[in-house]
Coordinates of N, CA, C and O in Angstrom, one line a residue:
Q4 N 56.2 106.4 92.7 CA 56.3 106.5 94.1 C 57.7 107.1 94.5 O 58.5 106.9 93.6
V5 N 57.6 107.7 95.7 CA 58.8 108.3 96.3 C 59.6 107.4 96.9 O 59.6 106.0 97.4
Q6 N 60.9 107.4 96.3 CA 62.1 106.6 96.6 C 63.1 107.1 96.7 O 63.8 108.5 95.9
L7 N 63.9 107.0 98.1 CA 65.4 107.5 98.0 C 66.5 106.3 98.6 O 65.9 105.5 99.3
V8 N 67.2 106.4 97.8 CA 68.3 105.0 97.6 C 69.5 105.6 98.3 O 70.3 106.7 97.3
E9 N 70.1 105.5 99.2 CA 71.3 105.6 99.8 C 72.4 105.0 99.2 O 72.2 103.7 98.8
S10 N 73.6 105.6 99.1 CA 75.0 104.6 98.9 C 76.5 105.3 99.3 O 76.1 106.7 99.8
G11 N 77.0 104.3 99.2 CA 78.5 105.2 99.7 C 78.9 104.8 101.2 O 80.1 105.1 101.4
G12 N 78.0 104.1 101.9 CA 78.7 103.7 103.3 C 79.8 102.7 103.3 O 80.0 102.2 102.2
G13 N 80.7 102.5 104.4 CA 81.3 101.7 104.6 C 82.1 101.7 106.0 O 81.6 102.5 106.7
S14 N 83.2 101.0 105.7 CA 84.2 100.9 107.1 C 85.4 101.5 106.8 O 86.1 101.5 105.7
V15 N 85.8 102.5 107.7 CA 87.1 103.5 107.5 C 87.8 103.4 108.7 O 87.1 103.5 109.9
Q16 N 88.9 103.9 109.0 CA 89.6 104.3 110.1 C 88.9 105.9 110.4 O 88.8 106.3 109.7
A17 N 89.3 105.9 111.9 CA 89.3 107.3 112.2 C 90.3 108.2 111.6 O 91.4 107.9 111.3
G18 N 89.6 109.3 111.1 CA 90.3 110.2 110.5 C 90.0 110.4 108.8 O 90.1 111.2 108.0
G19 N 89.6 109.3 108.3 CA 89.1 108.8 107.0 C 88.1 109.6 106.5 O 87.5 110.5 107.4
S20 N 87.9 109.4 105.1 CA 86.4 110.3 104.7 C 85.6 109.2 103.8 O 86.1 108.3 103.4
L21 N 84.3 109.9 104.0 CA 83.6 108.8 102.9 C 82.7 110.0 102.5 O 82.2 111.0 102.8
R22 N 81.9 109.5 101.2 CA 81.0 110.4 100.8 C 80.0 109.3 100.5 O 79.5 108.4 99.6
L23 N 78.9 110.2 101.0 CA 77.2 109.4 100.9 C 76.7 110.0 99.8 O 77.0 111.3 99.5
S24 N 75.5 109.1 99.1 CA 75.0 109.8 98.0 C 73.5 109.5 98.2 O 73.3 108.1 98.6
C25 N 72.7 110.0 98.0 CA 70.9 110.0 98.0 C 70.3 110.1 97.0 O 70.3 111.0 96.3
A26 N 70.3 109.1 96.0 CA 69.4 109.3 94.7 C 67.6 109.4 94.8 O 67.4 108.5 95.4
A27 N 67.4 110.2 94.8 CA 65.7 110.7 94.8 C 65.1 110.7 93.4 O 65.4 110.7 92.2
S28 N 63.8 109.9 93.6 CA 62.6 109.9 92.0 C 61.5 109.7 92.8 O 61.3 109.5 94.3
G29 N 60.7 109.6 91.9 CA 59.3 109.7 92.5 C 58.7 111.0 92.6 O 57.3 111.1 92.9
F30 N 59.3 112.1 92.4 CA 58.6 113.5 92.9 C 59.6 114.4 92.2 O 60.8 114.3 92.0
R31 N 59.0 115.7 92.3 CA 59.8 116.9 91.5 C 60.6 117.1 92.6 O 60.6 117.4 93.8
Y32 N 62.0 117.1 92.1 CA 63.3 117.3 93.0 C 63.2 119.1 93.5 O 63.5 119.4 94.9
S33 N 62.8 120.1 92.7 CA 62.9 121.2 93.4 C 61.6 121.5 94.4 O 60.6 120.9 94.4
G34 N 62.0 122.2 95.4 CA 61.0 123.1 96.4 C 61.1 122.1 97.5 O 60.1 122.2 98.2
N35 N 62.1 121.1 97.9 CA 61.7 120.2 99.0 C 63.0 120.3 100.0 O 64.2 120.9 99.7
C36 N 62.9 120.1 101.4 CA 63.8 119.9 102.0 C 64.3 118.6 102.4 O 63.7 117.8 102.7
M37 N 66.0 118.4 101.6 CA 66.4 117.0 101.8 C 67.5 117.1 102.9 O 68.1 118.1 103.1
A38 N 67.6 115.7 103.5 CA 68.2 115.8 104.8 C 68.9 114.4 105.0 O 68.8 113.4 104.2
W39 N 70.0 114.7 105.8 CA 70.6 113.4 106.3 C 70.4 113.2 107.6 O 70.6 114.1 108.4
F40 N 69.8 111.9 108.1 CA 69.8 111.6 109.5 C 70.9 110.3 109.8 O 71.3 109.8 108.7
R41 N 71.1 110.2 111.1 CA 71.9 109.0 111.5 C 71.4 108.5 112.7 O 70.7 109.4 113.6
Q42 N 71.5 107.1 112.8 CA 71.0 106.7 114.1 C 72.0 105.5 114.5 O 72.6 104.3 113.7
A43 N 72.6 105.8 115.8 CA 73.5 104.8 116.4 C 72.6 103.7 116.8 O 71.9 104.2 117.7
P44 N 73.3 102.3 117.6 CA 72.5 101.3 118.1 C 72.4 102.2 119.4 O 72.8 102.8 119.9
G45 N 71.0 102.1 120.0 CA 70.3 102.5 121.2 C 70.1 103.8 121.4 O 69.9 104.2 122.2
K46 N 70.4 104.8 120.3 CA 70.1 105.9 120.2 C 69.4 106.5 119.5 O 68.5 105.8 118.8
E47 N 68.5 107.6 119.5 CA 67.7 108.3 118.9 C 68.0 108.6 117.5 O 69.3 109.0 117.5
R48 N 67.3 109.0 116.5 CA 67.4 109.3 115.1 C 67.8 110.9 115.3 O 67.0 111.3 115.8
E49 N 69.3 111.2 114.7 CA 69.1 112.5 114.8 C 69.5 113.2 113.4 O 70.1 112.6 112.5
G50 N 69.4 114.4 113.6 CA 69.6 115.3 112.2 C 71.4 115.3 112.0 O 71.7 115.8 112.9
V51 N 71.8 115.1 110.7 CA 73.1 115.5 110.3 C 73.1 117.0 109.7 O 74.0 118.0 110.3
A52 N 72.5 117.0 108.9 CA 72.5 118.2 107.6 C 71.0 118.4 106.9 O 70.7 117.2 106.4
N53 N 70.7 119.3 106.6 CA 69.7 119.5 105.4 C 70.2 120.6 104.2 O 71.0 121.5 104.6
I54 N 69.2 120.6 103.3 CA 69.4 121.3 102.1 C 68.0 121.8 101.6 O 67.4 120.7 101.3
Y55 N 67.7 123.3 101.4 CA 66.8 123.3 100.6 C 66.9 123.0 99.2 O 68.0 123.6 98.3
S56 N 66.3 122.0 98.3 CA 66.5 121.7 96.9 C 66.6 122.8 96.1 O 67.3 122.8 95.0
S57 N 65.7 124.3 96.4 CA 65.5 124.8 95.3 C 66.2 126.5 96.1 O 65.9 127.5 95.7
G58 N 67.5 126.2 96.3 CA 68.1 127.2 96.7 C 69.5 127.1 97.5 O 70.3 128.4 98.2
G59 N 69.5 125.9 97.8 CA 70.7 125.5 98.6 C 71.0 125.8 100.0 O 71.9 125.8 100.7
I60 N 70.1 126.4 101.1 CA 69.8 126.7 102.4 C 70.4 125.5 103.2 O 69.7 124.7 102.9
I61 N 71.4 125.7 103.4 CA 71.8 124.7 104.6 C 72.0 124.7 106.2 O 72.1 125.7 106.8
Y62 N 71.7 123.5 106.7 CA 71.8 123.7 108.2 C 72.6 122.2 108.4 O 72.4 121.2 107.8
S63 N 73.2 122.5 109.5 CA 74.0 121.4 109.9 C 74.2 121.1 111.3 O 74.0 122.2 112.3
A64 N 74.4 120.0 111.8 CA 74.5 119.8 113.3 C 75.8 120.4 113.7 O 76.6 120.3 113.0
D65 N 76.0 120.9 115.1 CA 77.4 121.4 115.6 C 78.1 120.4 115.8 O 79.6 120.7 115.6
S66 N 77.8 118.9 115.9 CA 79.0 117.7 116.0 C 79.5 117.7 114.7 O 80.6 117.1 114.6
V67 N 78.7 118.4 113.6 CA 79.7 117.5 112.4 C 80.0 119.0 111.3 O 80.6 118.7 110.2
K68 N 79.6 120.0 111.9 CA 79.5 121.2 111.1 C 80.9 121.6 110.4 O 80.7 122.0 109.5
D69 N 81.9 121.3 111.1 CA 83.6 121.6 110.4 C 84.0 120.4 109.8 O 84.7 120.5 109.4
R70 N 83.0 119.2 109.5 CA 83.7 118.0 108.9 C 82.8 117.5 107.8 O 83.3 117.0 106.8
F71 N 81.3 118.0 108.2 CA 80.6 117.2 107.0 C 79.9 118.4 106.3 O 79.6 119.3 106.6
T72 N 80.0 117.9 104.9 CA 79.6 119.1 104.2 C 78.2 118.0 103.3 O 78.4 117.1 102.4
I73 N 77.1 118.9 103.0 CA 76.0 118.8 102.4 C 76.2 119.4 101.1 O 76.4 120.5 101.3
S74 N 75.4 118.6 99.9 CA 75.4 119.5 98.7 C 74.7 118.6 97.9 O 74.4 117.5 98.2
Q75 N 74.2 119.1 96.6 CA 73.4 118.3 95.8 C 73.6 118.6 94.5 O 74.3 119.6 93.8
D76 N 73.2 117.8 93.6 CA 73.3 117.9 92.1 C 71.7 117.9 91.7 O 71.0 116.7 91.5
E77 N 70.9 118.8 91.4 CA 69.8 119.2 90.9 C 69.2 118.3 89.9 O 68.2 117.8 89.5
G78 N 70.3 118.5 88.8 CA 70.0 117.9 87.7 C 69.7 116.3 87.6 O 69.0 115.4 87.0
K79 N 70.8 115.9 88.6 CA 70.8 114.5 89.0 C 69.8 113.8 89.9 O 69.3 112.7 90.1
G80 N 69.0 114.8 90.7 CA 68.3 114.8 91.9 C 69.0 113.9 92.9 O 68.2 113.1 93.7
T81 N 70.1 114.1 93.0 CA 70.8 113.4 94.2 C 71.3 114.7 95.5 O 72.0 115.3 94.8
V82 N 71.3 114.0 96.5 CA 72.1 114.8 97.7 C 73.0 113.9 98.1 O 73.2 112.7 97.8
Y83 N 74.3 114.9 98.3 CA 75.6 114.2 99.2 C 76.2 114.3 100.5 O 75.3 115.4 100.8
L84 N 76.3 113.7 100.9 CA 77.1 114.2 102.4 C 78.8 113.8 102.3 O 78.8 112.7 102.3
Q85 N 79.4 114.2 102.0 CA 81.0 114.4 102.3 C 81.4 114.7 103.6 O 81.1 115.4 104.2
M86 N 81.9 113.5 103.9 CA 82.4 112.9 105.6 C 83.7 113.5 105.8 O 84.3 112.2 105.0
N87 N 84.2 113.9 106.2 CA 85.9 114.1 106.4 C 85.9 113.7 108.1 O 85.3 114.4 108.8
S88 N 87.4 113.6 108.2 CA 87.8 113.4 109.4 C 86.7 112.7 110.4 O 86.5 113.3 111.4
L89 N 86.7 111.6 110.0 CA 85.6 110.9 110.7 C 85.8 110.2 112.2 O 87.0 110.2 112.5
K90 N 85.1 110.0 112.9 CA 85.5 109.7 114.4 C 84.4 108.3 114.9 O 83.5 108.3 114.2
P91 N 85.1 107.7 115.7 CA 84.3 106.4 116.1 C 82.9 106.8 116.3 O 82.0 106.1 115.8
E92 N 82.9 108.0 117.0 CA 81.4 108.3 117.4 C 80.4 108.7 116.0 O 79.2 108.9 116.3
D93 N 80.8 108.7 115.1 CA 79.8 108.9 113.9 C 79.7 107.7 113.4 O 78.8 107.8 112.4
T94 N 80.0 106.5 113.7 CA 79.4 105.5 113.4 C 77.9 105.1 113.8 O 77.3 105.3 114.6
A95 N 77.0 105.0 112.5 CA 75.6 104.9 112.7 C 75.4 104.5 111.5 O 75.8 104.5 110.1
M96 N 74.1 104.1 111.5 CA 73.4 104.2 110.0 C 72.8 105.5 109.5 O 72.2 106.1 110.4
Y97 N 73.2 105.7 108.7 CA 72.8 106.8 107.8 C 71.7 106.9 106.6 O 71.9 106.3 106.0
Y98 N 70.6 108.0 107.2 CA 69.5 107.8 106.1 C 69.3 109.4 105.3 O 69.6 110.2 106.2
C99 N 68.9 108.8 104.4 CA 68.3 110.3 103.7 C 66.7 110.1 103.7 O 66.0 109.6 103.9
A100 N 66.3 111.6 103.8 CA 64.9 111.8 104.1 C 64.4 113.2 103.5 O 65.2 113.8 102.7
V101 N 63.2 113.1 102.7 CA 62.6 114.4 102.5 C 61.4 114.9 102.9 O 60.5 114.0 103.2
E102 N 61.0 116.2 102.8 CA 59.6 116.7 103.2 C 59.4 117.3 101.9 O 60.0 118.4 101.6
I103 N 58.6 116.9 101.2 CA 57.9 117.5 100.0 C 57.2 118.8 100.2 O 56.4 118.7 100.9
D104 N 57.6 119.5 99.2 CA 57.3 121.2 99.0 C 57.1 121.8 100.5 O 56.2 122.3 100.9
R105 N 58.3 121.5 101.0 CA 58.6 122.2 102.5 C 59.9 122.7 102.5 O 60.8 122.0 102.0
F106 N 60.3 124.1 102.9 CA 61.2 124.7 103.2 C 62.0 124.2 104.4 O 61.1 123.4 104.8
C107 N 63.2 124.4 104.3 CA 63.8 124.1 105.5 C 63.9 124.9 106.8 O 64.7 125.7 106.3
Y108 N 63.1 124.6 107.5 CA 63.3 125.7 108.8 C 64.1 125.3 109.8 O 63.9 124.4 110.5
G109 N 65.6 125.4 110.1 CA 66.2 124.7 110.9 C 66.5 123.2 110.5 O 65.9 122.9 109.4
L110 N 67.0 122.5 111.5 CA 67.6 121.0 111.1 C 66.2 120.1 111.1 O 66.1 119.3 110.6
G111 N 65.4 120.5 112.2 CA 64.3 119.7 112.3 C 64.6 118.0 112.9 O 65.6 118.1 113.3
T112 N 63.5 117.6 113.4 CA 63.5 116.4 113.8 C 63.1 115.1 113.0 O 62.6 115.4 111.6
A113 N 63.1 114.2 113.2 CA 62.9 112.9 112.5 C 61.5 112.6 112.0 O 61.2 112.6 110.9
Q114 N 60.4 113.4 113.1 CA 59.1 113.2 113.1 C 58.4 114.1 111.9 O 57.5 113.9 111.5
Q115 N 59.5 115.1 111.6 CA 59.0 116.1 110.5 C 59.1 115.6 109.2 O 58.8 116.3 108.0
Y116 N 60.0 114.4 109.3 CA 60.0 114.4 107.5 C 59.1 112.7 107.1 O 59.2 111.8 108.0
H117 N 58.7 112.5 106.1 CA 57.4 111.5 105.9 C 58.4 110.6 105.3 O 57.7 109.3 105.1
Y118 N 59.5 110.7 104.3 CA 59.7 110.0 103.4 C 61.3 109.7 103.5 O 61.9 110.6 103.9
W119 N 61.3 108.2 103.4 CA 62.9 107.8 104.4 C 63.3 106.8 103.1 O 63.1 106.2 102.6
G120 N 64.7 106.7 103.0 CA 65.4 105.6 102.6 C 65.7 104.6 103.5 O 65.5 104.8 104.8
L121 N 66.4 103.6 103.0 CA 66.7 102.3 103.9 C 67.9 102.5 104.8 O 68.0 101.8 105.6
G122 N 68.7 103.5 104.0 CA 70.1 103.4 105.0 C 71.2 103.0 104.7 O 71.1 101.7 103.7
T123 N 72.2 103.8 104.8 CA 73.8 103.2 104.4 C 74.6 103.0 106.0 O 74.7 104.2 106.4
Q124 N 74.8 101.9 106.0 CA 75.7 101.7 107.5 C 77.1 102.8 107.3 O 78.1 102.4 106.4
V125 N 77.5 103.3 108.3 CA 78.9 104.0 108.2 C 79.6 103.6 109.4 O 79.3 103.6 110.8
T126 N 80.9 102.8 109.5 CA 81.6 102.0 110.5 C 82.8 103.1 110.8 O 83.8 102.8 109.8
V127 N 83.3 103.7 111.8 CA 84.4 104.3 111.9 C 85.1 103.6 113.2 O 84.9 103.4 114.3
S128 N 86.4 103.2 112.6 CA 87.4 102.4 113.9 C 88.5 103.3 114.5 O 89.0 104.0 113.7
A129 N 88.5 103.1 115.5 CA 89.7 103.9 116.1 C 91.2 103.4 115.6 O 91.3 102.4 115.5

């Protein structure tokens, strides 16, 4: 079955960095739209960045474009989110998601993704 397992979250001070990982299994890694979303308490789940697993086409939210970088290791079936210059407003649960056999047409919405990980918490203190 499809499994997405996130790791790498934690607590950091503003200006710090974290690297999130999402290990994918249970499906062919190539040819899918892999994404990172986040959800803060009381807010809707929002897209952070996504990447097409067979070509590396990338979309990022404007709020993170100069600070966060999505990448992948196709051989390991793993997607990463490097987060630099973290701000308190980046505090959220971060989720990995995949839409299988689908190209990434823009960042998309949460409703467009059928498979999700359980998330990893990122907390940024001022």
